[in-house]
Amino acid sequence: MRFLHTSDWHLGRSFHRVGMLGAQAEFIGHLVSTVREREVDAVVVSGDVYDRAVPPLSAVELFDDALHRLADLGVPTVMISGNHDSARRLGVGAGLMGRAGIHLRTEPSACGTPVLLPDAHGDVAFYGLPYLEPALVRDEFGVERAGHETVLAAAMDRVRADLAARPAGTRSVVLAHAFVTGGEPSDSERDIAVGGVASVPAAVFDGVDYAALGHLHGCQTLTDRVRYSGSPLPYSFSEAGHRKSMWLVDLAADGSVTAERVDCPVPRPRPHPRHLEELLADPALAPHEEAWVEATLTDPVRPADPMARLAKRFPHALALVFDPDRPPDDPDVSYARRLAGRDDQQIAEDFVAHVRGAGPDAHERTVLRDAFDAVRADEAVREVAR
């Protein structure tokens, strides 16, 4: 069986306030053409179909167009909800869509119920594991403490139990939306850390032939059987070096996997130069004058009107960051720079240490962690209810 693995469409998202809907429509056209020209048997979409729980109408219309075009080809599609999606909204009409070959998997309780797609060698079982917010699904999976690894492991136990009851030789594919250990994040993914631990080991997917992952926006191979497709478009300048693509996966009769990267259209190059005077004067930068540009200025003193001057040469300049060359102990180093790379838990613990001279003890760290988990769960509930 040949299937196309993609994820993280983020329909409706902007790139530094520049609408991406046209580029997203171009990607959908490319996806449909690839399915037709490469004789794809199935499409899998591993979450974050939309960029937010209540997407704009234009994004919903593009999604509807994509589903109709895939259904017209007669190619089954399996997709799950991600942490940006409203699982309940995305799953509306799932039963009817399934009759047209569009299989939406948004309910955690259905993790062990696969979509069965046959080929010449028997069935391939596609298991959809939507994004599992630990605090919201702990009761469903009967785990004592909510955590990404515990709930995902419990979901995979259901997958393996169902697979074991099927005829010998049944091949299996799991769709999951998670941060798996070893993956490289970028600036455009929403943090899903719970209790200070966001990642899960790749070994949690042992026992299946292929794990089609979503969430991280860079295309990555963690093992031959565990891969991220990444987002089809860039959503931050940290992705400037990404090669945006999808995985074209061939699943043989014996469950062996071969995968080929299929490049996605690039709407506009994204250089990330650093020096204002160099930007304004260097003739070598002429090829980038029509690019999306983020400039990071390293001048010790902020130049006058930098964005206006930059825009005269680079009309598609989108972002300007001031990062002066100063020693780390300089008292003028910005608060944002001091916090860079630190999660909410670490920032809170540092604050406690700052105001009383000693960091939190084990019990206090647990209280802080539980508070952040409760806020995250409450935000997830509010998004669904909007």
Short mmCIF file of C-alpha atoms in Angstrom, two decimals:
data_model
loop_
_atom_site.label_atom_id
_atom_site.label_comp_id
_atom_site.label_asym_id
_atom_site.label_seq_id
_atom_site.Cartn_x
_atom_site.Cartn_y
_atom_site.Cartn_z
CA MET A 1 0.00 0.00 0.00
CA ARG A 2 1.23 3.48 -0.87
CA PHE A 3 0.09 6.34 1.32
CA LEU A 4 0.95 10.01 1.65
CA HIS A 5 1.82 11.24 5.14
CA THR A 6 1.24 14.94 5.83
CA SER A 7 0.30 17.04 8.85
CA ASP A 8 0.13 20.51 10.38
CA TRP A 9 -1.70 22.32 7.59
CA HIS A 10 -2.71 25.10 10.02
CA LEU A 11 -5.36 26.38 7.64
CA GLY A 12 -6.17 30.01 8.41
CA ARG A 13 -2.75 30.85 9.82
CA SER A 14 -0.82 34.00 8.96
CA PHE A 15 2.92 34.46 8.70
CA HIS A 16 3.85 37.66 10.56
CA ARG A 17 0.42 39.10 9.69
CA VAL A 18 0.70 38.07 6.03
CA GLY A 19 -2.20 35.79 5.08
CA MET A 20 -1.14 32.35 3.93
CA LEU A 21 -4.46 31.16 2.48
CA GLY A 22 -3.27 31.46 -1.12
CA ALA A 23 -0.13 29.46 -0.39
CA GLN A 24 -2.20 26.91 1.54
CA ALA A 25 -4.56 26.54 -1.44
CA GLU A 26 -1.51 25.99 -3.67
CA PHE A 27 -0.34 23.25 -1.31
CA ILE A 28 -3.75 21.55 -1.42
CA GLY A 29 -3.56 21.57 -5.21
CA HIS A 30 -0.07 20.07 -5.02
CA LEU A 31 -1.30 17.41 -2.60
CA VAL A 32 -4.16 16.39 -4.88
CA SER A 33 -1.85 16.31 -7.91
CA THR A 34 0.65 14.13 -6.04
CA VAL A 35 -2.09 11.70 -5.02
CA ARG A 36 -3.21 11.39 -8.63
CA GLU A 37 0.20 11.31 -10.34
CA ARG A 38 1.94 9.00 -7.86
CA GLU A 39 -1.00 6.59 -7.62
CA VAL A 40 -1.44 7.02 -3.89
CA ASP A 41 -3.78 4.56 -2.15
CA ALA A 42 -4.48 6.63 0.98
CA VAL A 43 -3.73 10.00 2.57
CA VAL A 44 -3.02 10.48 6.28
CA VAL A 45 -3.16 13.88 7.99
CA SER A 46 -1.68 13.82 11.48
CA GLY A 47 -3.37 16.74 13.17
CA ASP A 48 -3.49 20.54 13.26
CA VAL A 49 -5.69 20.75 10.22
CA TYR A 50 -6.70 24.23 11.38
CA ASP A 51 -4.65 26.83 13.20
CA ARG A 52 -7.19 27.48 15.92
CA ALA A 53 -10.27 25.98 17.48
CA VAL A 54 -12.62 28.39 15.70
CA PRO A 55 -11.11 28.84 12.24
CA PRO A 56 -12.13 31.61 9.82
CA LEU A 57 -14.72 30.76 7.19
CA SER A 58 -12.12 30.98 4.41
CA ALA A 59 -10.10 28.22 6.10
CA VAL A 60 -13.18 26.03 6.50
CA GLU A 61 -14.00 26.51 2.82
CA LEU A 62 -10.47 25.48 1.81
CA PHE A 63 -10.73 22.39 4.02
CA ASP A 64 -14.07 21.53 2.44
CA ASP A 65 -12.56 21.94 -1.03
CA ALA A 66 -9.65 19.65 -0.11
CA LEU A 67 -11.99 16.91 1.12
CA HIS A 68 -14.15 17.09 -1.98
CA ARG A 69 -11.13 16.87 -4.28
CA LEU A 70 -9.72 13.87 -2.42
CA ALA A 71 -13.10 12.15 -2.33
CA ASP A 72 -13.52 12.73 -6.08
CA LEU A 73 -10.28 10.80 -6.64
CA GLY A 74 -11.70 7.87 -4.68
CA VAL A 75 -8.66 7.88 -2.38
CA PRO A 76 -9.41 7.28 1.33
CA THR A 77 -8.19 9.92 3.75
CA VAL A 78 -7.57 9.39 7.47
CA MET A 79 -7.03 12.44 9.67
CA ILE A 80 -6.84 13.24 13.35
CA SER A 81 -7.27 16.41 15.38
CA GLY A 82 -4.19 18.17 16.76
CA ASN A 83 -3.63 20.48 19.70
CA HIS A 84 -4.62 23.52 17.60
CA ASP A 85 -7.89 21.96 16.44
CA SER A 86 -11.18 21.77 18.28
CA ALA A 87 -11.63 18.00 18.24
CA ARG A 88 -15.42 18.27 18.61
CA ARG A 89 -15.78 20.78 15.79
CA LEU A 90 -13.47 18.93 13.44
CA GLY A 91 -15.32 15.69 14.17
CA VAL A 92 -18.79 17.01 13.30
CA GLY A 93 -20.22 14.88 10.50
CA ALA A 94 -17.51 12.24 10.80
CA GLY A 95 -19.96 9.39 10.29
CA LEU A 96 -21.31 10.82 7.05
CA MET A 97 -17.84 11.77 5.80
CA GLY A 98 -16.65 8.24 6.46
CA ARG A 99 -19.11 6.99 3.83
CA ALA A 100 -17.28 9.17 1.29
CA GLY A 101 -13.90 7.78 2.33
CA ILE A 102 -12.91 10.70 4.61
CA HIS A 103 -12.21 9.20 8.04
CA LEU A 104 -11.99 11.73 10.88
CA ARG A 105 -10.61 10.43 14.17
CA THR A 106 -11.12 12.98 16.94
CA GLU A 107 -12.44 10.91 19.88
CA PRO A 108 -9.86 9.48 22.33
CA SER A 109 -12.22 6.59 23.08
CA ALA A 110 -11.87 5.36 19.48
CA CYS A 111 -8.08 4.99 19.59
CA GLY A 112 -8.32 1.20 19.36
CA THR A 113 -10.80 1.18 16.48
CA PRO A 114 -8.96 1.33 13.16
CA VAL A 115 -9.91 2.32 9.66
CA LEU A 116 -9.34 -0.86 7.63
CA LEU A 117 -8.11 -0.31 4.09
CA PRO A 118 -7.44 -3.40 1.95
CA ASP A 119 -4.84 -3.96 -0.73
CA ALA A 120 -3.72 -7.06 -2.66
CA HIS A 121 -2.03 -8.48 0.46
CA GLY A 122 -4.83 -7.99 3.02
CA ASP A 123 -5.91 -5.25 5.38
CA VAL A 124 -3.92 -2.30 6.63
CA ALA A 125 -5.26 -0.99 9.95
CA PHE A 126 -4.99 2.79 10.34
CA TYR A 127 -5.33 3.83 14.01
CA GLY A 128 -6.04 7.52 14.67
CA LEU A 129 -4.76 8.88 17.98
CA PRO A 130 -5.92 12.51 18.18
CA TYR A 131 -4.00 14.92 20.34
CA LEU A 132 -4.47 13.67 23.90
CA GLU A 133 -4.54 16.48 26.46
CA PRO A 134 -3.43 14.49 29.54
CA ALA A 135 -5.57 16.28 32.11
CA LEU A 136 -8.69 15.78 30.00
CA VAL A 137 -8.25 12.11 29.04
CA ARG A 138 -6.76 10.59 32.19
CA ASP A 139 -10.11 9.11 33.20
CA GLU A 140 -10.73 7.69 29.73
CA PHE A 141 -7.46 5.77 29.90
CA GLY A 142 -7.51 5.02 33.62
CA VAL A 143 -4.10 6.51 34.42
CA GLU A 144 -3.30 7.68 37.93
CA ARG A 145 -1.28 10.75 36.94
CA ALA A 146 -1.84 12.80 33.82
CA GLY A 147 1.19 12.97 31.58
CA HIS A 148 1.88 12.74 27.87
CA GLU A 149 3.79 9.49 28.08
CA THR A 150 1.26 7.75 30.33
CA VAL A 151 -1.83 8.61 28.26
CA LEU A 152 -0.14 7.92 24.92
CA ALA A 153 1.18 4.60 26.22
CA ALA A 154 -2.33 3.67 27.37
CA ALA A 155 -3.74 4.57 23.95
CA MET A 156 -1.07 2.46 22.25
CA ASP A 157 -1.94 -0.45 24.54
CA ARG A 158 -5.44 -0.34 23.04
CA VAL A 159 -3.95 -0.27 19.55
CA ARG A 160 -1.75 -3.29 20.21
CA ALA A 161 -4.62 -5.19 21.85
CA ASP A 162 -6.87 -4.64 18.84
CA LEU A 163 -4.09 -5.52 16.41
CA ALA A 164 -3.34 -8.76 18.28
CA ALA A 165 -6.95 -9.87 17.78
CA ARG A 166 -6.79 -9.40 14.02
CA PRO A 167 -5.64 -11.97 11.43
CA ALA A 168 -1.91 -12.65 11.31
CA GLY A 169 -0.17 -10.43 8.80
CA THR A 170 -2.46 -7.43 9.31
CA ARG A 171 -0.27 -4.40 8.80
CA SER A 172 -0.68 -1.26 10.89
CA VAL A 173 -0.22 2.50 10.72
CA VAL A 174 -0.71 4.85 13.68
CA LEU A 175 -1.44 8.56 13.33
CA ALA A 176 -0.41 10.56 16.41
CA HIS A 177 0.05 14.21 17.33
CA ALA A 178 2.76 14.49 19.96
CA PHE A 179 6.28 15.69 20.77
CA VAL A 180 8.46 12.58 20.50
CA THR A 181 11.92 12.52 22.07
CA GLY A 182 14.62 13.29 19.54
CA GLY A 183 12.46 15.57 17.42
CA GLU A 184 13.65 19.10 16.66
CA PRO A 185 11.07 21.81 17.43
CA SER A 186 10.75 25.25 15.85
CA ASP A 187 9.31 28.55 17.04
CA SER A 188 5.88 28.05 15.48
CA GLU A 189 4.57 25.08 17.48
CA ARG A 190 2.33 25.71 20.46
CA ASP A 191 3.89 24.36 23.64
CA ILE A 192 2.20 21.18 24.88
CA ALA A 193 4.38 20.69 27.99
CA VAL A 194 2.51 19.25 30.94
CA GLY A 195 4.22 18.94 34.30
CA GLY A 196 7.40 20.20 32.65
CA VAL A 197 7.61 17.10 30.40
CA ALA A 198 6.30 17.37 26.85
CA SER A 199 8.14 14.59 25.03
CA VAL A 200 7.45 10.87 24.84
CA PRO A 201 9.89 8.15 23.74
CA ALA A 202 9.68 6.76 20.22
CA ALA A 203 9.49 3.29 21.76
CA VAL A 204 5.88 4.01 22.76
CA PHE A 205 5.00 3.18 19.12
CA ASP A 206 6.63 -0.27 19.17
CA GLY A 207 4.48 -2.97 17.63
CA VAL A 208 3.15 -1.07 14.61
CA ASP A 209 4.62 -0.88 11.14
CA TYR A 210 4.60 2.91 10.78
CA ALA A 211 3.93 5.89 13.04
CA ALA A 212 2.82 8.98 11.08
CA LEU A 213 3.52 11.87 13.44
CA GLY A 214 2.31 15.44 13.56
CA HIS A 215 3.05 18.47 15.76
CA LEU A 216 6.69 19.35 14.98
CA HIS A 217 6.99 21.48 11.86
CA GLY A 218 10.25 20.09 10.50
CA CYS A 219 10.23 16.91 8.38
CA GLN A 220 12.17 14.37 10.46
CA THR A 221 13.02 10.68 10.63
CA LEU A 222 13.27 9.43 14.22
CA THR A 223 13.47 5.78 13.12
CA ASP A 224 12.67 4.11 9.81
CA ARG A 225 9.15 3.53 11.15
CA VAL A 226 8.60 6.74 13.14
CA ARG A 227 8.56 9.99 11.14
CA TYR A 228 7.30 13.55 11.19
CA SER A 229 6.11 14.97 7.89
CA GLY A 230 6.36 18.53 9.21
CA SER A 231 4.21 21.45 8.10
CA PRO A 232 3.86 22.00 4.35
CA LEU A 233 4.56 25.72 4.74
CA PRO A 234 6.83 27.81 6.97
CA TYR A 235 5.11 29.48 9.91
CA SER A 236 8.16 31.08 11.56
CA PHE A 237 11.59 32.32 10.53
CA SER A 238 13.12 29.51 12.59
CA GLU A 239 11.98 27.25 9.72
CA ALA A 240 14.08 29.12 7.14
CA GLY A 241 16.34 26.09 6.73
CA HIS A 242 13.50 23.55 6.50
CA ARG A 243 12.85 21.59 3.34
CA LYS A 244 9.05 21.46 3.39
CA SER A 245 7.78 18.12 2.18
CA MET A 246 5.49 15.13 2.66
CA TRP A 247 6.36 11.46 3.04
CA LEU A 248 5.34 9.07 0.28
CA VAL A 249 5.36 5.74 2.11
CA ASP A 250 5.25 2.26 0.57
CA LEU A 251 4.15 -0.44 3.01
CA ALA A 252 5.10 -3.88 1.67
CA ALA A 253 3.26 -7.15 2.21
CA ASP A 254 5.65 -8.08 5.03
CA GLY A 255 5.26 -4.72 6.79
CA SER A 256 8.58 -3.31 5.64
CA VAL A 257 8.66 0.43 4.93
CA THR A 258 10.27 2.59 2.29
CA ALA A 259 9.70 6.34 2.28
CA GLU A 260 10.39 9.14 -0.19
CA ARG A 261 10.19 12.87 0.45
CA VAL A 262 7.93 14.82 -1.88
CA ASP A 263 8.76 18.53 -1.82
CA CYS A 264 6.02 21.14 -1.27
CA PRO A 265 5.78 24.42 -3.19
CA VAL A 266 7.83 27.26 -1.68
CA PRO A 267 5.77 30.49 -1.76
CA ARG A 268 8.70 32.83 -1.09
CA PRO A 269 12.30 32.38 0.16
CA ARG A 270 13.02 33.33 3.78
CA PRO A 271 16.54 34.65 4.44
CA HIS A 272 17.41 35.74 7.98
CA PRO A 273 20.19 38.37 7.69
CA ARG A 274 21.55 40.26 10.68
CA HIS A 275 23.20 43.65 9.94
CA LEU A 276 21.21 46.70 8.86
CA GLU A 277 23.99 48.45 6.90
CA GLU A 278 24.81 45.16 5.19
CA LEU A 279 21.16 44.73 4.31
CA LEU A 280 20.92 48.19 2.82
CA ALA A 281 24.15 48.16 0.84
CA ASP A 282 25.40 44.65 0.08
CA PRO A 283 24.83 43.89 -3.63
CA ALA A 284 25.03 40.16 -2.87
CA LEU A 285 21.63 40.43 -1.21
CA ALA A 286 19.87 41.55 -4.39
CA PRO A 287 18.35 38.05 -4.96
CA HIS A 288 16.54 38.42 -1.62
CA GLU A 289 14.81 41.72 -2.36
CA GLU A 290 11.50 39.94 -3.01
CA ALA A 291 11.90 37.51 -0.10
CA TRP A 292 10.18 37.40 3.25
CA VAL A 293 12.77 38.94 5.54
CA GLU A 294 13.34 38.91 9.28
CA ALA A 295 16.28 41.12 10.25
CA THR A 296 18.03 40.79 13.58
CA LEU A 297 19.98 43.97 14.29
CA THR A 298 23.16 43.56 16.29
CA ASP A 299 24.09 47.25 16.48
CA PRO A 300 25.02 48.30 20.06
CA VAL A 301 22.59 51.22 19.67
CA ARG A 302 19.25 50.87 17.88
CA PRO A 303 19.44 52.61 14.47
CA ALA A 304 16.93 55.31 13.57
CA ASP A 305 13.82 54.18 11.65
CA PRO A 306 15.21 50.70 10.91
CA MET A 307 12.00 49.13 9.60
CA ALA A 308 11.22 52.01 7.25
CA ARG A 309 14.76 51.94 5.86
CA LEU A 310 14.64 48.17 5.52
CA ALA A 311 11.31 48.22 3.69
CA LYS A 312 12.67 50.55 0.97
CA ARG A 313 14.91 47.74 -0.27
CA PHE A 314 12.92 44.75 0.97
CA PRO A 315 9.21 45.52 0.58
CA HIS A 316 8.26 42.09 1.99
CA ALA A 317 10.19 42.60 5.24
CA LEU A 318 7.98 41.18 7.99
CA ALA A 319 9.90 41.26 11.26
CA LEU A 320 12.64 43.20 12.97
CA VAL A 321 14.43 41.98 16.10
CA PHE A 322 16.89 44.06 18.12
CA ASP A 323 19.62 41.84 19.57
CA PRO A 324 22.65 44.05 20.30
CA ASP A 325 26.07 42.50 20.72
CA ARG A 326 26.58 42.78 24.48
CA PRO A 327 28.20 40.54 27.09
CA PRO A 328 25.78 38.19 28.93
CA ASP A 329 26.33 40.04 32.23
CA ASP A 330 25.43 43.44 30.75
CA PRO A 331 22.67 44.94 32.94
CA ASP A 332 20.87 46.14 29.82
CA VAL A 333 20.33 42.62 28.48
CA SER A 334 16.60 42.40 27.84
CA TYR A 335 14.15 40.47 30.00
CA ALA A 336 13.05 38.53 26.90
CA ARG A 337 16.60 37.38 26.25
CA ARG A 338 17.00 36.26 29.86
CA LEU A 339 13.83 34.14 29.51
CA ALA A 340 14.65 32.67 26.09
CA GLY A 341 14.47 28.88 26.07
CA ARG A 342 12.88 28.60 29.54
CA ASP A 343 9.44 27.09 30.07
CA ASP A 344 6.73 28.39 32.42
CA GLN A 345 7.73 26.03 35.23
CA GLN A 346 11.37 27.15 35.15
CA ILE A 347 10.40 30.83 35.06
CA ALA A 348 8.11 30.40 38.06
CA GLU A 349 10.79 28.51 40.02
CA ASP A 350 13.33 31.24 39.22
CA PHE A 351 10.87 33.86 40.46
CA VAL A 352 10.44 32.03 43.77
CA ALA A 353 14.21 31.85 44.13
CA HIS A 354 14.54 35.57 43.33
CA VAL A 355 11.99 36.82 45.86
CA ARG A 356 12.97 34.65 48.82
CA GLY A 357 16.57 33.68 48.14
CA ALA A 358 15.95 29.95 47.72
CA GLY A 359 14.16 27.92 45.09
CA PRO A 360 11.00 25.86 45.71
CA ASP A 361 11.24 22.49 47.43
CA ALA A 362 9.83 19.28 45.92
CA HIS A 363 6.32 19.86 47.28
CA GLU A 364 6.23 23.44 46.01
CA ARG A 365 7.45 22.34 42.56
CA THR A 366 4.57 19.85 42.47
CA VAL A 367 2.09 22.61 43.42
CA LEU A 368 3.42 24.83 40.62
CA ARG A 369 3.29 21.98 38.11
CA ASP A 370 -0.29 21.10 39.07
CA ALA A 371 -1.29 24.76 38.76
CA PHE A 372 0.11 25.00 35.23
CA ASP A 373 -1.58 21.72 34.29
CA ALA A 374 -4.92 22.99 35.64
CA VAL A 375 -4.63 26.21 33.63
CA ARG A 376 -3.78 24.27 30.47
CA ALA A 377 -6.75 21.94 30.94
CA ASP A 378 -9.08 24.88 31.61
CA GLU A 379 -7.89 26.60 28.43
CA ALA A 380 -8.55 23.43 26.44
CA VAL A 381 -12.08 23.17 27.84
CA ARG A 382 -12.76 26.85 27.08
CA GLU A 383 -11.57 26.41 23.47
CA VAL A 384 -13.97 23.53 22.96
CA ALA A 385 -16.85 25.51 24.46
CA ARG A 386 -16.26 28.65 22.34
#
